[in-house]
Amino acid sequence: MQPYDVIRSKRDTKLLDSRSIPADTRRRILQAGRMAGSAKHSQPVRFVVVEDAALRQALAACGDFTAQLAAAPLVIALVVLPGSGQHDPERAVQFDAGRAAQNMMLAAWAEGVTSCPNTMHRNEDAARLLGLPDGCRIAQVLLFGYPAAGDSGRPARSRLPLDEYVHWNRWGE
Amino acid sequence: MQPYDVIRSKRDTKLLDSRSIPADTRRRILQAGRMAGSAKHSQPVRFVVVEDAALRQALAACGDFTAQLAAAPLVIALVVLPGSGQHDPERAVQFDAGRAAQNMMLAAWAEGVTSCPNTMHRNEDAARLLGLPDGCRIAQVLLFGYPAAGDSGRPARSRLPLDEYVHWNRWGE
């Protein structure tokens, strides 16, 4: 696929099959996250790859819609460090985490691996499970895997038309 | 470039030349932002393309490191709607804005157009300039353009080694 086709065709899904992800693909996913830019080059995002089965099970219980974490072929928690030296650090680190997440999910999708972010509704419990230092929190937990048979990885959730997304110069114009 | 090469080679820079961006490239940049996923498919991000010269000048004065906005070939404010129906909406919309931004900046870079997010330190002033509805705020303002002559678009800012980004199962492991 061309880069633009990767970007526009990527859909979030948690419907995965059990095929494992090759080590070199996994490495490119992690590198893609590392290469995402950040405010003032602060590099505030870290990745915890959760492979331990009991730990995944426990993590899956920290969100309301996260049962799939227990069995996903690849689970990566995006951890944000306490913002420092940034304006509005709490917002800045979440924005930067989103940038890293998108890099990772696009690098995966370019190789046919689909993915989805997962909110940890009980964030402090999840942080404790992963042994995060004080002040760190989990932005989202990403799951990755090949699309389940019968699922194209592109569920038919339409987007608002482009005209509703875009304004010119001022809101409403 | 292959998709992975686009992702790993993208660097943020504000050093642009004055060449304008073709309309079809601009359209793909906007589409890429539209196609980014969001929490619960809430689609909370909007794009204000700022073309008016006086408005850009005024916007450039709303940040501390944003003088380049006045003359950049393409300026797009990423606006986040008030979070609704989401857990932890303030964080969720910033994460989703980061996803949309990365899609847009990668779609641009795939066509040789570089970019950089800009923080609006005086966010309320900037929101007023763009006539945003109550409760909306600007996540970041993206500038886009071709790299300035003598600037490769890839300044030599190194990243921490991958080992410092990645932990296995638990922090520190």
mmCIF file of C-alpha atoms in Angstrom:
data_model
loop_
_atom_site.group_PDB
_atom_site.id
_atom_site.type_symbol
_atom_site.label_atom_id
_atom_site.label_comp_id
_atom_site.label_asym_id
_atom_site.label_seq_id
_atom_site.Cartn_x
_atom_site.Cartn_y
_atom_site.Cartn_z
ATOM 1 C CA MET A 1 0.000 0.000 0.000
ATOM 2 C CA GLN A 2 1.017 3.602 -0.544
ATOM 3 C CA PRO A 3 1.495 5.638 2.652
ATOM 4 C CA TYR A 4 -1.696 7.606 2.073
ATOM 5 C CA ASP A 5 -3.682 4.403 1.561
ATOM 6 C CA VAL A 6 -2.338 3.032 4.838
ATOM 7 C CA ILE A 7 -3.440 6.203 6.610
ATOM 8 C CA ARG A 8 -6.893 6.465 5.125
ATOM 9 C CA SER A 9 -7.768 2.766 5.367
ATOM 10 C CA LYS A 10 -6.739 2.211 8.993
ATOM 11 C CA ARG A 11 -9.688 1.324 11.228
ATOM 12 C CA ASP A 12 -9.631 0.543 14.939
ATOM 13 C CA THR A 13 -10.806 -2.932 15.819
ATOM 14 C CA LYS A 14 -10.429 -5.355 18.690
ATOM 15 C CA LEU A 15 -11.476 -8.376 16.607
ATOM 16 C CA LEU A 16 -8.225 -10.269 16.172
ATOM 17 C CA ASP A 17 -7.238 -13.823 15.429
ATOM 18 C CA SER A 18 -4.566 -15.624 17.419
ATOM 19 C CA ARG A 19 -1.685 -15.518 14.917
ATOM 20 C CA SER A 20 1.406 -14.124 16.561
ATOM 21 C CA ILE A 21 3.206 -11.057 15.235
ATOM 22 C CA PRO A 22 6.700 -11.588 13.827
ATOM 23 C CA ALA A 23 9.542 -10.145 15.906
ATOM 24 C CA ASP A 24 10.682 -7.768 13.159
ATOM 25 C CA THR A 25 7.182 -6.344 12.747
ATOM 26 C CA ARG A 26 6.968 -5.843 16.491
ATOM 27 C CA ARG A 27 10.299 -4.072 16.454
ATOM 28 C CA ARG A 28 9.133 -1.706 13.697
ATOM 29 C CA ILE A 29 5.982 -0.938 15.688
ATOM 30 C CA LEU A 30 8.076 0.040 18.715
ATOM 31 C CA GLN A 31 10.528 2.051 16.601
ATOM 32 C CA ALA A 32 7.648 3.897 14.976
ATOM 33 C CA GLY A 33 6.454 4.957 18.419
ATOM 34 C CA ARG A 34 9.922 6.060 19.405
ATOM 35 C CA MET A 35 10.280 8.226 16.295
ATOM 36 C CA ALA A 36 7.113 10.262 16.901
ATOM 37 C CA GLY A 37 7.861 13.897 17.615
ATOM 38 C CA SER A 38 6.960 15.536 20.919
ATOM 39 C CA ALA A 39 6.555 19.002 22.384
ATOM 40 C CA LYS A 40 9.992 20.576 22.862
ATOM 41 C CA HIS A 41 11.486 17.175 22.051
ATOM 42 C CA SER A 42 10.570 16.145 25.585
ATOM 43 C CA GLN A 43 10.051 12.467 24.620
ATOM 44 C CA PRO A 44 7.450 11.902 27.364
ATOM 45 C CA VAL A 45 6.024 8.546 26.205
ATOM 46 C CA ARG A 46 7.217 5.059 27.146
ATOM 47 C CA PHE A 47 6.038 1.606 26.083
ATOM 48 C CA VAL A 48 5.402 -1.352 28.337
ATOM 49 C CA VAL A 49 5.004 -4.552 26.323
ATOM 50 C CA VAL A 50 2.794 -6.847 28.366
ATOM 51 C CA GLU A 51 3.522 -10.479 27.588
ATOM 52 C CA ASP A 52 2.866 -12.163 30.897
ATOM 53 C CA ALA A 53 -0.508 -13.941 30.727
ATOM 54 C CA ALA A 54 -1.555 -13.274 34.318
ATOM 55 C CA LEU A 55 -0.605 -9.637 34.022
ATOM 56 C CA ARG A 56 -2.648 -9.226 30.848
ATOM 57 C CA GLN A 57 -5.622 -10.811 32.503
ATOM 58 C CA ALA A 58 -5.331 -8.401 35.397
ATOM 59 C CA LEU A 59 -4.883 -5.462 33.020
ATOM 60 C CA ALA A 60 -7.973 -6.480 31.078
ATOM 61 C CA ALA A 61 -9.936 -6.065 34.305
ATOM 62 C CA CYS A 62 -8.819 -2.411 34.633
ATOM 63 C CA GLY A 63 -10.991 -1.192 31.758
ATOM 64 C CA ASP A 64 -14.658 -1.503 30.974
ATOM 65 C CA PHE A 65 -14.294 -2.628 27.352
ATOM 66 C CA THR A 66 -10.968 -4.367 27.464
ATOM 67 C CA ALA A 67 -11.619 -8.094 27.735
ATOM 68 C CA GLN A 68 -9.730 -8.584 24.459
ATOM 69 C CA LEU A 69 -6.455 -7.550 26.092
ATOM 70 C CA ALA A 70 -6.186 -10.940 27.752
ATOM 71 C CA ALA A 71 -5.716 -12.810 24.482
ATOM 72 C CA ALA A 72 -4.375 -10.220 22.000
ATOM 73 C CA PRO A 73 -1.116 -11.213 20.273
ATOM 74 C CA LEU A 74 0.584 -7.935 21.220
ATOM 75 C CA VAL A 75 -0.324 -5.566 24.050
ATOM 76 C CA ILE A 76 1.570 -2.317 24.605
ATOM 77 C CA ALA A 77 0.757 0.154 27.365
ATOM 78 C CA LEU A 78 1.566 3.759 26.452
ATOM 79 C CA VAL A 79 2.873 5.417 29.586
ATOM 80 C CA VAL A 80 3.231 9.183 29.897
ATOM 81 C CA LEU A 81 5.860 10.678 32.154
ATOM 82 C CA PRO A 82 4.926 13.686 34.257
ATOM 83 C CA GLY A 83 5.104 16.695 31.912
ATOM 84 C CA SER A 84 8.091 18.908 32.535
ATOM 85 C CA GLY A 85 9.252 22.122 30.918
ATOM 86 C CA GLN A 86 6.119 22.188 28.778
ATOM 87 C CA HIS A 87 3.272 24.598 28.655
ATOM 88 C CA ASP A 88 0.089 22.854 29.846
ATOM 89 C CA PRO A 89 1.972 19.576 30.446
ATOM 90 C CA GLU A 90 -1.025 17.368 31.144
ATOM 91 C CA ARG A 91 -2.555 18.106 27.756
ATOM 92 C CA ALA A 92 0.791 18.098 25.955
ATOM 93 C CA VAL A 93 1.699 14.561 27.011
ATOM 94 C CA GLN A 94 -1.687 13.187 25.958
ATOM 95 C CA PHE A 95 -1.325 14.817 22.535
ATOM 96 C CA ASP A 96 2.169 13.376 22.193
ATOM 97 C CA ALA A 97 0.921 9.939 23.266
ATOM 98 C CA GLY A 98 -1.686 10.152 20.517
ATOM 99 C CA ARG A 99 1.045 10.930 17.997
ATOM 100 C CA ALA A 100 3.124 7.947 19.126
ATOM 101 C CA ALA A 101 0.081 5.667 19.121
ATOM 102 C CA GLN A 102 -0.832 6.629 15.581
ATOM 103 C CA ASN A 103 2.724 6.013 14.372
ATOM 104 C CA MET A 104 2.670 2.561 15.941
ATOM 105 C CA MET A 105 -0.760 1.635 14.618
ATOM 106 C CA LEU A 106 0.078 2.817 11.099
ATOM 107 C CA ALA A 107 3.401 0.951 11.039
ATOM 108 C CA ALA A 108 1.447 -2.151 12.054
ATOM 109 C CA TRP A 109 -1.333 -1.628 9.519
ATOM 110 C CA ALA A 110 1.225 -1.210 6.727
ATOM 111 C CA GLU A 111 2.073 -4.859 7.439
ATOM 112 C CA GLY A 112 -1.536 -6.034 7.752
ATOM 113 C CA VAL A 113 -1.658 -5.870 11.553
ATOM 114 C CA THR A 114 -4.685 -4.085 12.944
ATOM 115 C CA SER A 115 -5.012 -2.447 16.352
ATOM 116 C CA CYS A 116 -7.088 -0.435 18.789
ATOM 117 C CA PRO A 117 -6.478 1.859 21.762
ATOM 118 C CA ASN A 118 -8.030 0.811 25.080
ATOM 119 C CA THR A 119 -8.954 3.148 27.901
ATOM 120 C CA MET A 120 -7.989 2.050 31.403
ATOM 121 C CA HIS A 121 -10.996 3.244 33.370
ATOM 122 C CA ARG A 122 -9.230 2.238 36.574
ATOM 123 C CA ASN A 123 -5.993 3.880 35.600
ATOM 124 C CA GLU A 124 -4.343 3.809 39.012
ATOM 125 C CA ASP A 125 -4.953 0.097 39.391
ATOM 126 C CA ALA A 126 -3.413 -0.484 35.973
ATOM 127 C CA ALA A 127 -0.417 1.726 36.796
ATOM 128 C CA ARG A 128 0.148 -0.253 39.985
ATOM 129 C CA LEU A 129 0.034 -3.551 38.108
ATOM 130 C CA LEU A 130 2.762 -2.358 35.758
ATOM 131 C CA GLY A 131 4.810 -0.921 38.617
ATOM 132 C CA LEU A 132 4.857 2.607 37.195
ATOM 133 C CA PRO A 133 6.782 5.287 39.102
ATOM 134 C CA ASP A 134 4.789 8.003 40.878
ATOM 135 C CA GLY A 135 3.425 10.620 38.513
ATOM 136 C CA CYS A 136 3.340 8.323 35.488
ATOM 137 C CA ARG A 137 0.037 7.261 34.055
ATOM 138 C CA ILE A 138 -1.248 5.103 31.246
ATOM 139 C CA ALA A 139 -2.524 7.123 28.287
ATOM 140 C CA GLN A 140 -4.001 4.113 26.504
ATOM 141 C CA VAL A 141 -3.191 0.439 26.095
ATOM 142 C CA LEU A 142 -2.806 -0.590 22.456
ATOM 143 C CA LEU A 143 -3.627 -4.069 21.260
ATOM 144 C CA PHE A 144 -2.329 -5.418 17.972
ATOM 145 C CA GLY A 145 -3.035 -8.511 15.895
ATOM 146 C CA TYR A 146 -4.111 -9.797 12.513
ATOM 147 C CA PRO A 147 -7.771 -9.184 11.707
ATOM 148 C CA ALA A 148 -10.109 -12.011 12.686
ATOM 149 C CA ALA A 149 -11.386 -14.144 9.818
ATOM 150 C CA GLY A 150 -14.503 -12.541 8.387
ATOM 151 C CA ASP A 151 -13.472 -9.129 9.674
ATOM 152 C CA SER A 152 -11.764 -6.953 7.102
ATOM 153 C CA GLY A 153 -10.243 -4.768 9.782
ATOM 154 C CA ARG A 154 -12.364 -1.992 8.285
ATOM 155 C CA PRO A 155 -15.753 -1.985 9.949
ATOM 156 C CA ALA A 156 -18.228 0.248 8.176
ATOM 157 C CA ARG A 157 -18.280 3.119 10.626
ATOM 158 C CA SER A 158 -18.664 6.158 8.499
ATOM 159 C CA ARG A 159 -17.033 9.483 9.193
ATOM 160 C CA LEU A 160 -18.748 12.839 9.153
ATOM 161 C CA PRO A 161 -18.355 14.432 5.710
ATOM 162 C CA LEU A 162 -15.181 16.437 5.213
ATOM 163 C CA ASP A 163 -17.192 19.656 5.033
ATOM 164 C CA GLU A 164 -18.246 19.184 8.646
ATOM 165 C CA TYR A 165 -14.664 18.723 9.735
ATOM 166 C CA VAL A 166 -13.196 21.705 7.976
ATOM 167 C CA HIS A 167 -13.757 25.414 8.554
ATOM 168 C CA TRP A 168 -12.058 28.235 6.675
ATOM 169 C CA ASN A 169 -10.456 31.024 8.684
ATOM 170 C CA ARG A 170 -13.222 31.170 11.233
ATOM 171 C CA TRP A 171 -15.592 28.676 12.771
ATOM 172 C CA GLY A 172 -18.701 28.256 10.687
ATOM 173 C CA GLU A 173 -17.059 29.514 7.504
ATOM 174 C CA MET B 1 8.901 6.029 0.249
ATOM 175 C CA GLN B 2 7.488 2.973 1.943
ATOM 176 C CA PRO B 3 4.983 3.690 4.741
ATOM 177 C CA TYR B 4 7.466 2.696 7.443
ATOM 178 C CA ASP B 5 10.116 4.989 5.972
ATOM 179 C CA VAL B 6 7.650 7.890 5.985
ATOM 180 C CA ILE B 7 6.908 7.223 9.656
ATOM 181 C CA ARG B 8 10.468 6.832 10.856
ATOM 182 C CA SER B 9 11.940 9.711 8.844
ATOM 183 C CA LYS B 10 9.358 12.361 9.775
ATOM 184 C CA ARG B 11 10.881 15.232 11.779
ATOM 185 C CA ASP B 12 9.116 18.315 13.089
ATOM 186 C CA THR B 13 10.451 21.564 11.721
ATOM 187 C CA LYS B 14 9.255 25.129 11.290
ATOM 188 C CA LEU B 15 11.890 25.977 8.674
ATOM 189 C CA LEU B 16 9.882 26.190 5.478
ATOM 190 C CA ASP B 17 10.275 27.847 2.126
ATOM 191 C CA SER B 18 7.469 29.807 0.513
ATOM 192 C CA ARG B 19 6.355 27.319 -2.158
ATOM 193 C CA SER B 20 2.628 26.789 -1.935
ATOM 194 C CA ILE B 21 1.090 23.368 -1.388
ATOM 195 C CA PRO B 22 -0.963 21.919 -4.263
ATOM 196 C CA ALA B 23 -4.694 21.717 -3.661
ATOM 197 C CA ASP B 24 -4.802 17.919 -3.984
ATOM 198 C CA THR B 25 -2.033 17.496 -1.401
ATOM 199 C CA ARG B 26 -3.893 19.803 0.943
ATOM 200 C CA ARG B 27 -7.041 17.792 0.458
ATOM 201 C CA ARG B 28 -5.238 14.542 1.306
ATOM 202 C CA ILE B 29 -3.831 16.148 4.459
ATOM 203 C CA LEU B 30 -7.339 17.096 5.597
ATOM 204 C CA GLN B 31 -8.752 13.691 4.671
ATOM 205 C CA ALA B 32 -5.982 11.983 6.614
ATOM 206 C CA GLY B 33 -6.998 13.936 9.696
ATOM 207 C CA ARG B 34 -10.635 13.058 9.183
ATOM 208 C CA MET B 35 -9.861 9.348 8.932
ATOM 209 C CA ALA B 36 -8.026 9.130 12.274
ATOM 210 C CA GLY B 37 -9.863 6.975 14.788
ATOM 211 C CA SER B 38 -11.209 8.384 18.049
ATOM 212 C CA ALA B 39 -12.437 7.129 21.410
ATOM 213 C CA LYS B 40 -15.890 5.582 20.994
ATOM 214 C CA HIS B 41 -15.909 6.983 17.450
ATOM 215 C CA SER B 42 -16.719 10.365 18.982
ATOM 216 C CA GLN B 43 -14.931 12.309 16.201
ATOM 217 C CA PRO B 44 -14.059 15.206 18.538
ATOM 218 C CA VAL B 45 -11.483 17.019 16.345
ATOM 219 C CA ARG B 46 -12.126 19.758 13.783
ATOM 220 C CA PHE B 47 -9.798 21.636 11.447
ATOM 221 C CA VAL B 48 -9.727 25.373 10.866
ATOM 222 C CA VAL B 49 -7.618 26.233 7.814
ATOM 223 C CA VAL B 50 -6.289 29.719 8.388
ATOM 224 C CA GLU B 51 -5.625 31.481 5.085
ATOM 225 C CA ASP B 52 -6.383 35.095 5.920
ATOM 226 C CA ALA B 53 -3.089 36.961 6.335
ATOM 227 C CA ALA B 54 -4.215 39.266 9.129
ATOM 228 C CA LEU B 55 -5.707 36.362 11.029
ATOM 229 C CA ARG B 56 -2.493 34.374 10.763
ATOM 230 C CA GLN B 57 -0.500 37.288 12.014
ATOM 231 C CA ALA B 58 -2.796 37.600 15.008
ATOM 232 C CA LEU B 59 -2.656 33.840 15.624
ATOM 233 C CA ALA B 60 1.137 33.912 15.500
ATOM 234 C CA ALA B 61 1.010 36.343 18.428
ATOM 235 C CA CYS B 62 -0.940 33.836 20.578
ATOM 236 C CA GLY B 63 2.035 31.521 21.077
ATOM 237 C CA ASP B 64 5.554 32.046 22.348
ATOM 238 C CA PHE B 65 7.363 30.195 19.544
ATOM 239 C CA THR B 66 4.958 30.667 16.690
ATOM 240 C CA ALA B 67 6.243 33.539 14.559
ATOM 241 C CA GLN B 68 6.466 31.159 11.594
ATOM 242 C CA LEU B 69 2.690 30.795 11.468
ATOM 243 C CA ALA B 70 2.418 34.210 9.816
ATOM 244 C CA ALA B 71 4.139 33.082 6.619
ATOM 245 C CA ALA B 72 3.697 29.286 6.495
ATOM 246 C CA PRO B 73 2.122 27.981 3.257
ATOM 247 C CA LEU B 74 -0.548 26.022 5.149
ATOM 248 C CA VAL B 75 -1.804 26.592 8.697
ATOM 249 C CA ILE B 76 -4.426 24.333 10.259
ATOM 250 C CA ALA B 77 -5.741 24.759 13.796
ATOM 251 C CA LEU B 78 -6.794 21.495 15.426
ATOM 252 C CA VAL B 79 -9.871 22.232 17.482
ATOM 253 C CA VAL B 80 -11.215 19.819 20.077
ATOM 254 C CA LEU B 81 -14.896 19.737 20.919
ATOM 255 C CA PRO B 82 -15.916 19.374 24.558
ATOM 256 C CA GLY B 83 -15.563 15.666 25.352
ATOM 257 C CA SER B 84 -18.881 13.888 25.679
ATOM 258 C CA GLY B 85 -19.742 10.314 26.488
ATOM 259 C CA GLN B 86 -16.091 9.519 27.064
ATOM 260 C CA HIS B 87 -14.239 8.467 30.148
ATOM 261 C CA ASP B 88 -11.813 11.231 31.164
ATOM 262 C CA PRO B 89 -12.900 13.433 28.227
ATOM 263 C CA GLU B 90 -10.245 16.124 28.581
ATOM 264 C CA ARG B 91 -7.434 13.625 28.162
ATOM 265 C CA ALA B 92 -9.294 11.596 25.542
ATOM 266 C CA VAL B 93 -9.740 14.505 23.150
ATOM 267 C CA GLN B 94 -6.083 15.506 23.382
ATOM 268 C CA PHE B 95 -5.014 11.946 22.615
ATOM 269 C CA ASP B 96 -7.398 11.865 19.652
ATOM 270 C CA ALA B 97 -6.095 15.231 18.441
ATOM 271 C CA GLY B 98 -2.584 13.789 18.533
ATOM 272 C CA ARG B 99 -3.743 10.875 16.404
ATOM 273 C CA ALA B 100 -5.324 13.188 13.834
ATOM 274 C CA ALA B 101 -2.267 15.453 13.794
ATOM 275 C CA GLN B 102 0.070 12.552 13.150
ATOM 276 C CA ASN B 103 -2.110 11.290 10.290
ATOM 277 C CA MET B 104 -2.051 14.741 8.706
ATOM 278 C CA MET B 105 1.680 15.257 9.154
ATOM 279 C CA LEU B 106 2.505 11.808 7.769
ATOM 280 C CA ALA B 107 0.225 12.252 4.749
ATOM 281 C CA ALA B 108 2.065 15.523 4.103
ATOM 282 C CA TRP B 109 5.535 14.062 4.604
ATOM 283 C CA ALA B 110 4.754 11.232 2.169
ATOM 284 C CA GLU B 111 4.548 14.008 -0.426
ATOM 285 C CA GLY B 112 7.646 15.883 0.745
ATOM 286 C CA VAL B 113 5.766 18.427 2.852
ATOM 287 C CA THR B 114 7.125 18.894 6.342
ATOM 288 C CA SER B 115 5.281 20.235 9.374
ATOM 289 C CA CYS B 116 5.274 21.058 13.061
ATOM 290 C CA PRO B 117 2.711 21.423 15.839
ATOM 291 C CA ASN B 118 2.543 24.799 17.583
ATOM 292 C CA THR B 119 1.309 25.394 21.102
ATOM 293 C CA MET B 120 -1.014 28.333 21.618
ATOM 294 C CA HIS B 121 0.180 29.626 24.977
ATOM 295 C CA ARG B 122 -2.689 32.111 24.983
ATOM 296 C CA ASN B 123 -5.265 29.555 23.991
ATOM 297 C CA GLU B 124 -8.349 31.593 24.822
ATOM 298 C CA ASP B 125 -7.160 34.521 22.746
ATOM 299 C CA ALA B 126 -6.554 32.175 19.817
ATOM 300 C CA ALA B 127 -9.970 30.536 20.245
ATOM 301 C CA ARG B 128 -11.611 33.953 20.191
ATOM 302 C CA LEU B 129 -9.764 34.914 17.004
ATOM 303 C CA LEU B 130 -11.106 31.834 15.248
ATOM 304 C CA GLY B 131 -14.599 32.354 16.646
ATOM 305 C CA LEU B 132 -14.732 28.963 18.363
ATOM 306 C CA PRO B 133 -17.931 28.018 20.211
ATOM 307 C CA ASP B 134 -17.842 27.884 23.997
ATOM 308 C CA GLY B 135 -16.128 24.792 25.328
ATOM 309 C CA CYS B 136 -13.962 24.256 22.250
ATOM 310 C CA ARG B 137 -10.249 24.757 22.492
ATOM 311 C CA ILE B 138 -7.242 24.572 20.220
ATOM 312 C CA ALA B 139 -5.143 21.454 20.776
ATOM 313 C CA GLN B 140 -2.311 22.605 18.538
ATOM 314 C CA VAL B 141 -1.898 24.619 15.356
ATOM 315 C CA LEU B 142 -0.109 22.703 12.617
ATOM 316 C CA LEU B 143 2.004 24.431 10.016
ATOM 317 C CA PHE B 144 2.936 22.747 6.740
ATOM 318 C CA GLY B 145 5.300 23.569 3.907
ATOM 319 C CA TYR B 146 8.225 22.348 1.868
ATOM 320 C CA PRO B 147 11.513 22.241 3.751
ATOM 321 C CA ALA B 148 13.613 25.389 3.475
ATOM 322 C CA ALA B 149 16.656 25.137 1.204
ATOM 323 C CA GLY B 150 19.582 23.811 3.193
ATOM 324 C CA ASP B 151 17.263 22.152 5.695
ATOM 325 C CA SER B 152 16.657 18.500 5.046
ATOM 326 C CA GLY B 153 13.527 18.523 7.166
ATOM 327 C CA ARG B 154 15.393 16.100 9.390
ATOM 328 C CA PRO B 155 17.337 18.034 11.986
ATOM 329 C CA ALA B 156 19.746 15.882 13.901
ATOM 330 C CA ARG B 157 17.841 15.635 17.140
ATOM 331 C CA SER B 158 18.531 12.160 18.357
ATOM 332 C CA ARG B 159 16.042 10.010 20.196
ATOM 333 C CA LEU B 160 16.697 8.105 23.373
ATOM 334 C CA PRO B 161 17.745 4.540 22.535
ATOM 335 C CA LEU B 162 14.907 2.078 22.067
ATOM 336 C CA ASP B 163 15.918 0.248 25.247
ATOM 337 C CA GLU B 164 15.051 3.332 27.262
ATOM 338 C CA TYR B 165 11.635 3.544 25.667
ATOM 339 C CA VAL B 166 10.610 -0.050 26.101
ATOM 340 C CA HIS B 167 9.898 -2.025 29.269
ATOM 341 C CA TRP B 168 8.792 -5.640 29.411
ATOM 342 C CA ASN B 169 5.782 -6.538 31.549
ATOM 343 C CA ARG B 170 6.730 -4.214 34.353
ATOM 344 C CA TRP B 171 8.496 -0.876 34.599
ATOM 345 C CA GLY B 172 12.243 -1.322 34.843
ATOM 346 C CA GLU B 173 12.192 -4.796 33.293
#
